[in-house]
């Protein structure tokens, strides 16, 4: 793996002429296409420097970013960003279970649908169930979730799901739609290995974030990866920025995982990302950690997850 400092990332090495050849595998790694399947770039923490955030992501190797919609207003803003950064930013349109109680007027559903039909909108969600917090009553969450499932089926766009402490109900609600359900992505998965296997058995995709650093259990995400339970063709990577900061200094992060982190990925992570504001440029570090847990090469994980995202979200440009 490359051990270059950020000053050498662009390719020219100090003291060498412009025609100096760089190791092909090193160049291949630096030019990997990585796709962030979920980032909350409409968050107010990016209000002042979003241009720089997007540019840093591209400099780090993040070629495409799916900006997550979590309410009608937020989805509309996410769609606006796709027009400002065409070919780089795409969006989802949905209502987070925390915001389910806001969907009281039919006009709001019409507005959501008008956003969802846009070609730049590549999935329906973030939607689902969250019983960990009571921002919206479970009965209201279910009703709003069902309407978004139906919208996903109608438009044949993937379903981007948020689930916390509600897997049984969520799977039960999805069951009647299985014959016509588009691809399903479990966004920012942080459950147990057993829960992950249930989703994989259902044919769903698993989205992983910097939560890997926080998970200290013997039965969680790390177990799924280290035991080879997640096939590469069912894996997506995402930052969930500004959340899920990948704390590579976590005390219980295995040494072989820390050793797998390159200077290049760490340069972006340590210079631009914090617990208070994660950025898409942290994605290469997340990919390297996932690869280390899986016992795979980071370039293989990057290639597979990018291919999965481009295929799922039907992005050809």
PDB file of C-alpha atoms in Angstrom:
ATOM      1  CA  UNK A   1       0.000   0.000   0.000  1.00  0.00           C
ATOM      2  CA  UNK A   2       1.075   3.570  -0.631  1.00  0.00           C
ATOM      3  CA  UNK A   3       2.970   5.333   2.124  1.00  0.00           C
ATOM      4  CA  UNK A   4       3.102   8.705   0.426  1.00  0.00           C
ATOM      5  CA  UNK A   5       2.461  11.895   2.299  1.00  0.00           C
ATOM      6  CA  UNK A   6      -0.244  14.191   1.049  1.00  0.00           C
ATOM      7  CA  UNK A   7       2.362  16.339  -0.678  1.00  0.00           C
ATOM      8  CA  UNK A   8       3.134  13.404  -2.977  1.00  0.00           C
ATOM      9  CA  UNK A   9      -0.455  12.382  -3.665  1.00  0.00           C
ATOM     10  CA  UNK A  10      -0.717  14.137  -7.005  1.00  0.00           C
ATOM     11  CA  UNK A  11       2.003  11.994  -8.516  1.00  0.00           C
ATOM     12  CA  UNK A  12       5.126  14.187  -8.754  1.00  0.00           C
ATOM     13  CA  UNK A  13       7.723  13.021  -6.249  1.00  0.00           C
ATOM     14  CA  UNK A  14      10.142  15.483  -4.612  1.00  0.00           C
ATOM     15  CA  UNK A  15      13.466  15.738  -6.378  1.00  0.00           C
ATOM     16  CA  UNK A  16      12.323  13.777  -9.420  1.00  0.00           C
ATOM     17  CA  UNK A  17      11.537  15.015 -12.902  1.00  0.00           C
ATOM     18  CA  UNK A  18       8.040  15.286 -14.327  1.00  0.00           C
ATOM     19  CA  UNK A  19       8.602  12.202 -16.489  1.00  0.00           C
ATOM     20  CA  UNK A  20       9.407   9.925 -13.531  1.00  0.00           C
ATOM     21  CA  UNK A  21       7.334   6.750 -13.645  1.00  0.00           C
ATOM     22  CA  UNK A  22       5.254   5.861 -10.601  1.00  0.00           C
ATOM     23  CA  UNK A  23       4.620   2.277  -9.608  1.00  0.00           C
ATOM     24  CA  UNK A  24       1.481   1.175 -11.525  1.00  0.00           C
ATOM     25  CA  UNK A  25      -0.180  -0.377  -8.466  1.00  0.00           C
ATOM     26  CA  UNK A  26       0.449   2.795  -6.485  1.00  0.00           C
ATOM     27  CA  UNK A  27      -1.146   4.864  -9.255  1.00  0.00           C
ATOM     28  CA  UNK A  28      -4.052   2.407  -9.488  1.00  0.00           C
ATOM     29  CA  UNK A  29      -4.705   2.720  -5.770  1.00  0.00           C
ATOM     30  CA  UNK A  30      -4.545   6.505  -5.813  1.00  0.00           C
ATOM     31  CA  UNK A  31      -7.026   6.693  -8.664  1.00  0.00           C
ATOM     32  CA  UNK A  32      -9.626   4.351  -7.192  1.00  0.00           C
ATOM     33  CA  UNK A  33     -13.230   5.336  -7.683  1.00  0.00           C
ATOM     34  CA  UNK A  34     -15.000   5.413  -4.333  1.00  0.00           C
ATOM     35  CA  UNK A  35     -18.710   6.224  -3.990  1.00  0.00           C
ATOM     36  CA  UNK A  36     -20.258   7.655  -0.817  1.00  0.00           C
ATOM     37  CA  UNK A  37     -23.694   6.043  -0.658  1.00  0.00           C
ATOM     38  CA  UNK A  38     -24.967   8.369   2.052  1.00  0.00           C
ATOM     39  CA  UNK A  39     -23.914  11.836   3.230  1.00  0.00           C
ATOM     40  CA  UNK A  40     -26.033  14.559   4.849  1.00  0.00           C
ATOM     41  CA  UNK A  41     -24.537  17.501   2.989  1.00  0.00           C
ATOM     42  CA  UNK A  42     -27.664  19.618   3.518  1.00  0.00           C
ATOM     43  CA  UNK A  43     -26.694  19.799   7.189  1.00  0.00           C
ATOM     44  CA  UNK A  44     -26.112  23.355   8.390  1.00  0.00           C
ATOM     45  CA  UNK A  45     -22.557  22.433   9.396  1.00  0.00           C
ATOM     46  CA  UNK A  46     -21.630  22.679   5.699  1.00  0.00           C
ATOM     47  CA  UNK A  47     -23.396  25.972   5.056  1.00  0.00           C
ATOM     48  CA  UNK A  48     -20.223  28.032   4.735  1.00  0.00           C
ATOM     49  CA  UNK A  49     -17.854  25.798   2.796  1.00  0.00           C
ATOM     50  CA  UNK A  50     -19.748  23.124   0.878  1.00  0.00           C
ATOM     51  CA  UNK A  51     -17.744  23.816  -2.290  1.00  0.00           C
ATOM     52  CA  UNK A  52     -14.549  22.994  -0.410  1.00  0.00           C
ATOM     53  CA  UNK A  53     -16.088  19.895   1.182  1.00  0.00           C
ATOM     54  CA  UNK A  54     -17.082  18.510  -2.218  1.00  0.00           C
ATOM     55  CA  UNK A  55     -13.697  19.368  -3.741  1.00  0.00           C
ATOM     56  CA  UNK A  56     -11.872  17.656  -0.868  1.00  0.00           C
ATOM     57  CA  UNK A  57     -13.998  14.573  -1.380  1.00  0.00           C
ATOM     58  CA  UNK A  58     -13.056  14.438  -5.055  1.00  0.00           C
ATOM     59  CA  UNK A  59      -9.383  15.018  -4.244  1.00  0.00           C
ATOM     60  CA  UNK A  60      -9.561  12.082  -1.825  1.00  0.00           C
ATOM     61  CA  UNK A  61     -10.999   9.834  -4.536  1.00  0.00           C
ATOM     62  CA  UNK A  62     -14.710  10.081  -3.771  1.00  0.00           C
ATOM     63  CA  UNK A  63     -16.182  10.408  -7.250  1.00  0.00           C
ATOM     64  CA  UNK A  64     -19.911  10.356  -6.443  1.00  0.00           C
ATOM     65  CA  UNK A  65     -21.890  11.336  -3.355  1.00  0.00           C
ATOM     66  CA  UNK A  66     -25.502  10.419  -2.580  1.00  0.00           C
ATOM     67  CA  UNK A  67     -26.963  13.218  -0.465  1.00  0.00           C
ATOM     68  CA  UNK A  68     -29.624  11.839   1.835  1.00  0.00           C
ATOM     69  CA  UNK A  69     -33.117  13.326   2.046  1.00  0.00           C
ATOM     70  CA  UNK A  70     -34.720  13.055   5.497  1.00  0.00           C
ATOM     71  CA  UNK A  71     -37.779  15.314   5.146  1.00  0.00           C
ATOM     72  CA  UNK A  72     -39.635  17.019   2.317  1.00  0.00           C
ATOM     73  CA  UNK A  73     -37.755  20.263   2.861  1.00  0.00           C
ATOM     74  CA  UNK A  74     -34.440  18.487   3.236  1.00  0.00           C
ATOM     75  CA  UNK A  75     -35.061  16.334   0.137  1.00  0.00           C
ATOM     76  CA  UNK A  76     -35.800  19.461  -1.873  1.00  0.00           C
ATOM     77  CA  UNK A  77     -32.495  20.965  -0.747  1.00  0.00           C
ATOM     78  CA  UNK A  78     -30.675  17.720  -1.587  1.00  0.00           C
ATOM     79  CA  UNK A  79     -32.133  17.869  -5.104  1.00  0.00           C
ATOM     80  CA  UNK A  80     -30.954  21.480  -5.420  1.00  0.00           C
ATOM     81  CA  UNK A  81     -27.400  20.364  -4.647  1.00  0.00           C
ATOM     82  CA  UNK A  82     -27.503  17.869  -7.537  1.00  0.00           C
ATOM     83  CA  UNK A  83     -27.987  20.806  -9.903  1.00  0.00           C
ATOM     84  CA  UNK A  84     -25.078  22.718  -8.355  1.00  0.00           C
ATOM     85  CA  UNK A  85     -22.726  19.713  -8.538  1.00  0.00           C
ATOM     86  CA  UNK A  86     -23.981  17.766 -11.560  1.00  0.00           C
ATOM     87  CA  UNK A  87     -22.441  14.365 -12.102  1.00  0.00           C
ATOM     88  CA  UNK A  88     -20.932  14.377  -8.613  1.00  0.00           C
ATOM     89  CA  UNK A  89     -23.876  14.761  -6.243  1.00  0.00           C
ATOM     90  CA  UNK A  90     -27.072  12.722  -6.502  1.00  0.00           C
ATOM     91  CA  UNK A  91     -29.846  12.612  -3.940  1.00  0.00           C
ATOM     92  CA  UNK A  92     -32.487  10.542  -2.244  1.00  0.00           C
ATOM     93  CA  UNK A  93     -35.999  11.712  -1.363  1.00  0.00           C
ATOM     94  CA  UNK A  94     -37.595  10.534   1.828  1.00  0.00           C
ATOM     95  CA  UNK A  95     -38.889  11.087   5.330  1.00  0.00           C
ATOM     96  CA  UNK A  96     -36.837   9.835   8.257  1.00  0.00           C
ATOM     97  CA  UNK A  97     -38.852   7.998  10.940  1.00  0.00           C
ATOM     98  CA  UNK A  98     -38.044  10.811  13.364  1.00  0.00           C
ATOM     99  CA  UNK A  99     -39.853  13.214  11.009  1.00  0.00           C
ATOM    100  CA  UNK A 100     -42.785  10.898  10.267  1.00  0.00           C
ATOM    101  CA  UNK A 101     -45.120  12.969  12.434  1.00  0.00           C
ATOM    102  CA  UNK A 102     -44.612  15.938  10.090  1.00  0.00           C
ATOM    103  CA  UNK A 103     -46.344  14.208   7.157  1.00  0.00           C
ATOM    104  CA  UNK A 104     -49.855  15.322   8.041  1.00  0.00           C
ATOM    105  CA  UNK A 105     -50.881  17.047   4.800  1.00  0.00           C
ATOM    106  CA  UNK A 106     -51.456  15.461   1.404  1.00  0.00           C
ATOM    107  CA  UNK A 107     -49.622  18.349  -0.225  1.00  0.00           C
ATOM    108  CA  UNK A 108     -46.430  17.178   1.476  1.00  0.00           C
ATOM    109  CA  UNK A 109     -46.721  13.766  -0.154  1.00  0.00           C
ATOM    110  CA  UNK A 110     -47.248  15.392  -3.544  1.00  0.00           C
ATOM    111  CA  UNK A 111     -44.144  17.509  -2.966  1.00  0.00           C
ATOM    112  CA  UNK A 112     -42.111  14.456  -1.989  1.00  0.00           C
ATOM    113  CA  UNK A 113     -43.209  12.616  -5.099  1.00  0.00           C
ATOM    114  CA  UNK A 114     -42.295  15.563  -7.329  1.00  0.00           C
ATOM    115  CA  UNK A 115     -38.754  15.411  -5.914  1.00  0.00           C
ATOM    116  CA  UNK A 116     -38.572  11.626  -6.156  1.00  0.00           C
ATOM    117  CA  UNK A 117     -39.376  11.525  -9.883  1.00  0.00           C
ATOM    118  CA  UNK A 118     -36.405  13.753 -10.772  1.00  0.00           C
ATOM    119  CA  UNK A 119     -33.662  11.823 -12.609  1.00  0.00           C
ATOM    120  CA  UNK A 120     -31.065  13.099 -10.136  1.00  0.00           C
ATOM    121  CA  UNK A 121     -33.008  11.429  -7.313  1.00  0.00           C
ATOM    122  CA  UNK A 122     -31.694   7.863  -7.197  1.00  0.00           C
ATOM    123  CA  UNK A 123     -33.516   6.319  -4.217  1.00  0.00           C
ATOM    124  CA  UNK A 124     -36.481   6.659  -1.865  1.00  0.00           C
ATOM    125  CA  UNK A 125     -35.541   7.318   1.749  1.00  0.00           C
ATOM    126  CA  UNK A 126     -34.049   7.686   4.245  1.00  0.00           C
ATOM    127  CA  UNK A 127     -37.144   5.980   5.572  1.00  0.00           C
ATOM    128  CA  UNK A 128     -37.943   3.177   7.963  1.00  0.00           C
ATOM    129  CA  UNK A 129     -38.463   2.608  11.682  1.00  0.00           C
ATOM    130  CA  UNK A 130     -36.603   3.827  14.763  1.00  0.00           C
ATOM    131  CA  UNK A 131     -37.819   2.596  18.133  1.00  0.00           C
ATOM    132  CA  UNK A 132     -34.711   3.809  19.921  1.00  0.00           C
ATOM    133  CA  UNK A 133     -36.117   7.332  20.224  1.00  0.00           C
ATOM    134  CA  UNK A 134     -39.731   8.445  20.408  1.00  0.00           C
ATOM    135  CA  UNK A 135     -39.699  11.469  18.118  1.00  0.00           C
ATOM    136  CA  UNK A 136     -42.632   9.908  16.224  1.00  0.00           C
ATOM    137  CA  UNK A 137     -45.075   7.276  17.447  1.00  0.00           C
ATOM    138  CA  UNK A 138     -44.418   3.760  16.056  1.00  0.00           C
ATOM    139  CA  UNK A 139     -47.866   3.659  14.446  1.00  0.00           C
ATOM    140  CA  UNK A 140     -47.131   6.923  12.619  1.00  0.00           C
ATOM    141  CA  UNK A 141     -43.690   5.693  11.588  1.00  0.00           C
ATOM    142  CA  UNK A 142     -45.215   2.555  10.092  1.00  0.00           C
ATOM    143  CA  UNK A 143     -47.828   4.472   8.124  1.00  0.00           C
ATOM    144  CA  UNK A 144     -45.263   6.861   6.668  1.00  0.00           C
ATOM    145  CA  UNK A 145     -42.855   4.014   5.940  1.00  0.00           C
ATOM    146  CA  UNK A 146     -45.496   2.070   4.008  1.00  0.00           C
ATOM    147  CA  UNK A 147     -46.267   5.066   1.801  1.00  0.00           C
ATOM    148  CA  UNK A 148     -42.589   5.372   0.922  1.00  0.00           C
ATOM    149  CA  UNK A 149     -42.336   1.664   0.164  1.00  0.00           C
ATOM    150  CA  UNK A 150     -45.222   2.092  -2.247  1.00  0.00           C
ATOM    151  CA  UNK A 151     -43.527   5.098  -3.839  1.00  0.00           C
ATOM    152  CA  UNK A 152     -40.339   3.077  -4.251  1.00  0.00           C
ATOM    153  CA  UNK A 153     -42.258   0.266  -5.940  1.00  0.00           C
ATOM    154  CA  UNK A 154     -44.126   2.687  -8.193  1.00  0.00           C
ATOM    155  CA  UNK A 155     -41.012   4.546  -9.359  1.00  0.00           C
ATOM    156  CA  UNK A 156     -38.805   1.440  -9.294  1.00  0.00           C
ATOM    157  CA  UNK A 157     -36.135   3.274  -7.333  1.00  0.00           C
ATOM    158  CA  UNK A 158     -34.153   1.611  -4.512  1.00  0.00           C
ATOM    159  CA  UNK A 159     -35.389   1.864  -0.934  1.00  0.00           C
ATOM    160  CA  UNK A 160     -32.893   3.527   1.410  1.00  0.00           C
ATOM    161  CA  UNK A 161     -33.745   2.290   4.911  1.00  0.00           C
ATOM    162  CA  UNK A 162     -33.032   3.516   8.425  1.00  0.00           C
ATOM    163  CA  UNK A 163     -33.704   0.950  11.155  1.00  0.00           C
ATOM    164  CA  UNK A 164     -32.972   1.020  14.866  1.00  0.00           C
ATOM    165  CA  UNK A 165     -34.353  -1.529  17.333  1.00  0.00           C
ATOM    166  CA  UNK A 166     -37.186  -2.362  14.935  1.00  0.00           C
ATOM    167  CA  UNK A 167     -35.977  -5.132  12.628  1.00  0.00           C
ATOM    168  CA  UNK A 168     -38.851  -7.544  13.233  1.00  0.00           C
ATOM    169  CA  UNK A 169     -41.542  -4.963  12.445  1.00  0.00           C
ATOM    170  CA  UNK A 170     -39.597  -3.637   9.486  1.00  0.00           C
ATOM    171  CA  UNK A 171     -39.214  -7.049   7.856  1.00  0.00           C
ATOM    172  CA  UNK A 172     -42.876  -7.821   8.529  1.00  0.00           C
ATOM    173  CA  UNK A 173     -43.964  -4.597   6.800  1.00  0.00           C
ATOM    174  CA  UNK A 174     -41.740  -5.272   3.781  1.00  0.00           C
ATOM    175  CA  UNK A 175     -42.856  -8.875   3.294  1.00  0.00           C
ATOM    176  CA  UNK A 176     -46.045  -8.213   1.230  1.00  0.00           C
ATOM    177  CA  UNK A 177     -44.006  -6.104  -1.215  1.00  0.00           C
ATOM    178  CA  UNK A 178     -41.175  -8.584  -1.754  1.00  0.00           C
ATOM    179  CA  UNK A 179     -42.276  -9.673  -5.246  1.00  0.00           C
ATOM    180  CA  UNK A 180     -42.125  -6.121  -6.610  1.00  0.00           C
ATOM    181  CA  UNK A 181     -39.710  -4.415  -4.242  1.00  0.00           C
ATOM    182  CA  UNK A 182     -36.725  -2.646  -5.852  1.00  0.00           C
ATOM    183  CA  UNK A 183     -33.276  -3.152  -4.286  1.00  0.00           C
ATOM    184  CA  UNK A 184     -33.164  -2.367  -0.553  1.00  0.00           C
ATOM    185  CA  UNK A 185     -30.224  -0.705   1.194  1.00  0.00           C
ATOM    186  CA  UNK A 186     -29.871  -0.849   4.962  1.00  0.00           C
ATOM    187  CA  UNK A 187     -28.305   2.538   5.502  1.00  0.00           C
ATOM    188  CA  UNK A 188     -25.557   3.020   8.103  1.00  0.00           C
ATOM    189  CA  UNK A 189     -25.969  -0.453   9.555  1.00  0.00           C
ATOM    190  CA  UNK A 190     -24.991  -0.680  13.237  1.00  0.00           C
ATOM    191  CA  UNK A 191     -26.892  -3.731  14.423  1.00  0.00           C
ATOM    192  CA  UNK A 192     -25.775  -7.192  15.488  1.00  0.00           C
ATOM    193  CA  UNK A 193     -24.240  -9.806  13.216  1.00  0.00           C
ATOM    194  CA  UNK A 194     -27.432 -11.865  13.472  1.00  0.00           C
ATOM    195  CA  UNK A 195     -29.501  -8.872  12.346  1.00  0.00           C
ATOM    196  CA  UNK A 196     -27.120  -8.263   9.483  1.00  0.00           C
ATOM    197  CA  UNK A 197     -27.419 -11.872   8.343  1.00  0.00           C
ATOM    198  CA  UNK A 198     -31.223 -11.590   8.333  1.00  0.00           C
ATOM    199  CA  UNK A 199     -30.980  -8.581   6.026  1.00  0.00           C
ATOM    200  CA  UNK A 200     -28.500 -10.335   3.765  1.00  0.00           C
ATOM    201  CA  UNK A 201     -30.701 -13.445   3.657  1.00  0.00           C
ATOM    202  CA  UNK A 202     -33.513 -11.173   2.477  1.00  0.00           C
ATOM    203  CA  UNK A 203     -31.276 -10.009  -0.383  1.00  0.00           C
ATOM    204  CA  UNK A 204     -30.699  -6.526   1.001  1.00  0.00           C
ATOM    205  CA  UNK A 205     -27.538  -4.435   0.688  1.00  0.00           C
ATOM    206  CA  UNK A 206     -25.608  -3.338   3.781  1.00  0.00           C
ATOM    207  CA  UNK A 207     -24.198   0.181   4.058  1.00  0.00           C
ATOM    208  CA  UNK A 208     -21.229   0.546   6.435  1.00  0.00           C
ATOM    209  CA  UNK A 209     -19.772   3.710   7.954  1.00  0.00           C
ATOM    210  CA  UNK A 210     -17.127   4.834  10.432  1.00  0.00           C
ATOM    211  CA  UNK A 211     -19.261   3.141  13.097  1.00  0.00           C
ATOM    212  CA  UNK A 212     -16.720   0.337  12.663  1.00  0.00           C
ATOM    213  CA  UNK A 213     -14.447   2.245  15.030  1.00  0.00           C
ATOM    214  CA  UNK A 214     -17.145   2.594  17.676  1.00  0.00           C
ATOM    215  CA  UNK A 215     -18.384  -1.004  17.601  1.00  0.00           C
ATOM    216  CA  UNK A 216     -16.583  -2.800  20.427  1.00  0.00           C
ATOM    217  CA  UNK A 217     -18.861  -5.821  20.656  1.00  0.00           C
ATOM    218  CA  UNK A 218     -18.060  -9.387  19.682  1.00  0.00           C
ATOM    219  CA  UNK A 219     -21.423  -9.748  17.954  1.00  0.00           C
ATOM    220  CA  UNK A 220     -21.662  -6.689  15.717  1.00  0.00           C
ATOM    221  CA  UNK A 221     -20.446  -5.273  12.425  1.00  0.00           C
ATOM    222  CA  UNK A 222     -16.841  -6.334  12.941  1.00  0.00           C
ATOM    223  CA  UNK A 223     -17.918  -9.961  13.319  1.00  0.00           C
ATOM    224  CA  UNK A 224     -19.881  -9.763  10.063  1.00  0.00           C
ATOM    225  CA  UNK A 225     -16.761  -8.594   8.264  1.00  0.00           C
ATOM    226  CA  UNK A 226     -14.096 -10.718   9.920  1.00  0.00           C
ATOM    227  CA  UNK A 227     -16.134 -13.902   9.425  1.00  0.00           C
ATOM    228  CA  UNK A 228     -16.792 -13.078   5.784  1.00  0.00           C
ATOM    229  CA  UNK A 229     -20.558 -12.852   6.215  1.00  0.00           C
ATOM    230  CA  UNK A 230     -21.018  -9.813   3.949  1.00  0.00           C
ATOM    231  CA  UNK A 231     -20.416 -10.659   0.278  1.00  0.00           C
ATOM    232  CA  UNK A 232     -18.677  -7.866  -1.599  1.00  0.00           C
ATOM    233  CA  UNK A 233     -21.583  -7.722  -4.036  1.00  0.00           C
ATOM    234  CA  UNK A 234     -23.929  -6.758  -1.167  1.00  0.00           C
ATOM    235  CA  UNK A 235     -21.763  -4.066   0.392  1.00  0.00           C
ATOM    236  CA  UNK A 236     -21.929  -0.270   0.144  1.00  0.00           C
ATOM    237  CA  UNK A 237     -19.732   2.286   1.899  1.00  0.00           C
ATOM    238  CA  UNK A 238     -20.891   5.630   3.218  1.00  0.00           C
ATOM    239  CA  UNK A 239     -19.791   8.354   5.602  1.00  0.00           C
ATOM    240  CA  UNK A 240     -23.202   9.508   6.877  1.00  0.00           C
ATOM    241  CA  UNK A 241     -21.463  12.880   7.213  1.00  0.00           C
ATOM    242  CA  UNK A 242     -21.406  14.927   9.383  1.00  0.00           C
ATOM    243  CA  UNK A 243     -22.054  11.932  11.640  1.00  0.00           C
ATOM    244  CA  UNK A 244     -20.261   8.595  12.158  1.00  0.00           C
ATOM    245  CA  UNK A 245     -16.746  10.025  12.360  1.00  0.00           C
ATOM    246  CA  UNK A 246     -14.265   7.142  11.922  1.00  0.00           C
ATOM    247  CA  UNK A 247     -12.197   7.430  15.081  1.00  0.00           C
ATOM    248  CA  UNK A 248      -9.074   5.597  14.011  1.00  0.00           C
ATOM    249  CA  UNK A 249      -7.544   6.253  17.435  1.00  0.00           C
ATOM    250  CA  UNK A 250     -10.174   4.109  19.170  1.00  0.00           C
ATOM    251  CA  UNK A 251      -8.447   1.967  21.789  1.00  0.00           C
ATOM    252  CA  UNK A 252     -10.145  -1.284  20.760  1.00  0.00           C
ATOM    253  CA  UNK A 253      -9.551  -0.896  17.051  1.00  0.00           C
ATOM    254  CA  UNK A 254      -7.314  -3.894  16.186  1.00  0.00           C
ATOM    255  CA  UNK A 255      -3.675  -3.153  15.419  1.00  0.00           C
ATOM    256  CA  UNK A 256      -3.846  -4.813  11.990  1.00  0.00           C
ATOM    257  CA  UNK A 257      -6.705  -2.462  11.073  1.00  0.00           C
ATOM    258  CA  UNK A 258      -4.797   0.622  12.222  1.00  0.00           C
ATOM    259  CA  UNK A 259      -1.743  -0.566  10.323  1.00  0.00           C
ATOM    260  CA  UNK A 260      -3.812  -0.869   7.133  1.00  0.00           C
ATOM    261  CA  UNK A 261      -4.527   2.862   7.095  1.00  0.00           C
ATOM    262  CA  UNK A 262      -2.395   4.721   4.546  1.00  0.00           C
ATOM    263  CA  UNK A 263      -0.805   8.105   5.057  1.00  0.00           C
ATOM    264  CA  UNK A 264      -2.872   9.446   2.195  1.00  0.00           C
ATOM    265  CA  UNK A 265      -6.257   8.542   3.683  1.00  0.00           C
ATOM    266  CA  UNK A 266      -5.160   9.659   7.135  1.00  0.00           C
ATOM    267  CA  UNK A 267      -4.023  13.014   5.776  1.00  0.00           C
ATOM    268  CA  UNK A 268      -7.569  13.816   4.663  1.00  0.00           C
ATOM    269  CA  UNK A 269      -9.187  12.335   7.753  1.00  0.00           C
ATOM    270  CA  UNK A 270      -7.000  14.060  10.327  1.00  0.00           C
ATOM    271  CA  UNK A 271      -6.800  17.407   8.565  1.00  0.00           C
ATOM    272  CA  UNK A 272     -10.452  17.919   7.666  1.00  0.00           C
ATOM    273  CA  UNK A 273     -12.686  15.648   9.770  1.00  0.00           C
ATOM    274  CA  UNK A 274     -13.663  15.786  13.445  1.00  0.00           C
ATOM    275  CA  UNK A 275     -16.163  14.210  15.814  1.00  0.00           C
ATOM    276  CA  UNK A 276     -18.259  17.341  15.342  1.00  0.00           C
ATOM    277  CA  UNK A 277     -18.114  17.301  11.539  1.00  0.00           C
ATOM    278  CA  UNK A 278     -17.215  14.263   9.501  1.00  0.00           C
ATOM    279  CA  UNK A 279     -16.754  14.730   5.730  1.00  0.00           C
ATOM    280  CA  UNK A 280     -16.993  12.506   2.628  1.00  0.00           C
ATOM    281  CA  UNK A 281     -13.205  12.743   2.260  1.00  0.00           C
ATOM    282  CA  UNK A 282     -12.961  10.265   5.157  1.00  0.00           C
ATOM    283  CA  UNK A 283     -14.391   7.487   2.967  1.00  0.00           C
ATOM    284  CA  UNK A 284     -11.044   6.039   1.773  1.00  0.00           C
ATOM    285  CA  UNK A 285     -10.030   5.450   5.413  1.00  0.00           C
ATOM    286  CA  UNK A 286     -13.336   3.646   6.023  1.00  0.00           C
ATOM    287  CA  UNK A 287     -12.731   1.478   2.957  1.00  0.00           C
ATOM    288  CA  UNK A 288      -9.241   0.586   4.197  1.00  0.00           C
ATOM    289  CA  UNK A 289     -10.579  -0.444   7.596  1.00  0.00           C
ATOM    290  CA  UNK A 290     -13.377  -2.528   6.098  1.00  0.00           C
ATOM    291  CA  UNK A 291     -10.846  -4.257   3.856  1.00  0.00           C
ATOM    292  CA  UNK A 292      -8.592  -5.005   6.819  1.00  0.00           C
ATOM    293  CA  UNK A 293     -11.445  -6.544   8.811  1.00  0.00           C
ATOM    294  CA  UNK A 294     -12.427  -8.621   5.768  1.00  0.00           C
ATOM    295  CA  UNK A 295      -8.880  -9.651   4.958  1.00  0.00           C
ATOM    296  CA  UNK A 296      -9.234  -8.130   1.475  1.00  0.00           C
ATOM    297  CA  UNK A 297      -7.303  -5.558  -0.498  1.00  0.00           C
ATOM    298  CA  UNK A 298      -8.707  -2.027  -0.157  1.00  0.00           C
ATOM    299  CA  UNK A 299      -8.702  -1.620  -3.935  1.00  0.00           C
ATOM    300  CA  UNK A 300     -10.975  -4.671  -4.242  1.00  0.00           C
ATOM    301  CA  UNK A 301     -13.411  -3.295  -1.675  1.00  0.00           C
ATOM    302  CA  UNK A 302     -13.380   0.138  -3.304  1.00  0.00           C
ATOM    303  CA  UNK A 303     -14.005  -1.288  -6.764  1.00  0.00           C
ATOM    304  CA  UNK A 304     -16.789  -3.624  -5.646  1.00  0.00           C
ATOM    305  CA  UNK A 305     -18.641  -1.035  -3.562  1.00  0.00           C
ATOM    306  CA  UNK A 306     -18.355   1.611  -6.273  1.00  0.00           C
ATOM    307  CA  UNK A 307     -19.720  -0.844  -8.842  1.00  0.00           C
ATOM    308  CA  UNK A 308     -22.583  -1.779  -6.504  1.00  0.00           C
ATOM    309  CA  UNK A 309     -23.514   1.872  -5.990  1.00  0.00           C
ATOM    310  CA  UNK A 310     -23.348   2.793  -9.670  1.00  0.00           C
ATOM    311  CA  UNK A 311     -25.495  -0.220 -10.549  1.00  0.00           C
ATOM    312  CA  UNK A 312     -28.025   0.196  -7.729  1.00  0.00           C
ATOM    313  CA  UNK A 313     -28.502   3.901  -8.237  1.00  0.00           C
ATOM    314  CA  UNK A 314     -28.429   3.567 -12.023  1.00  0.00           C
ATOM    315  CA  UNK A 315     -25.674   6.122 -12.448  1.00  0.00           C
ATOM    316  CA  UNK A 316     -24.016   5.942 -15.841  1.00  0.00           C
ATOM    317  CA  UNK A 317     -22.332   9.318 -15.974  1.00  0.00           C
TER     318      UNK A 317
END
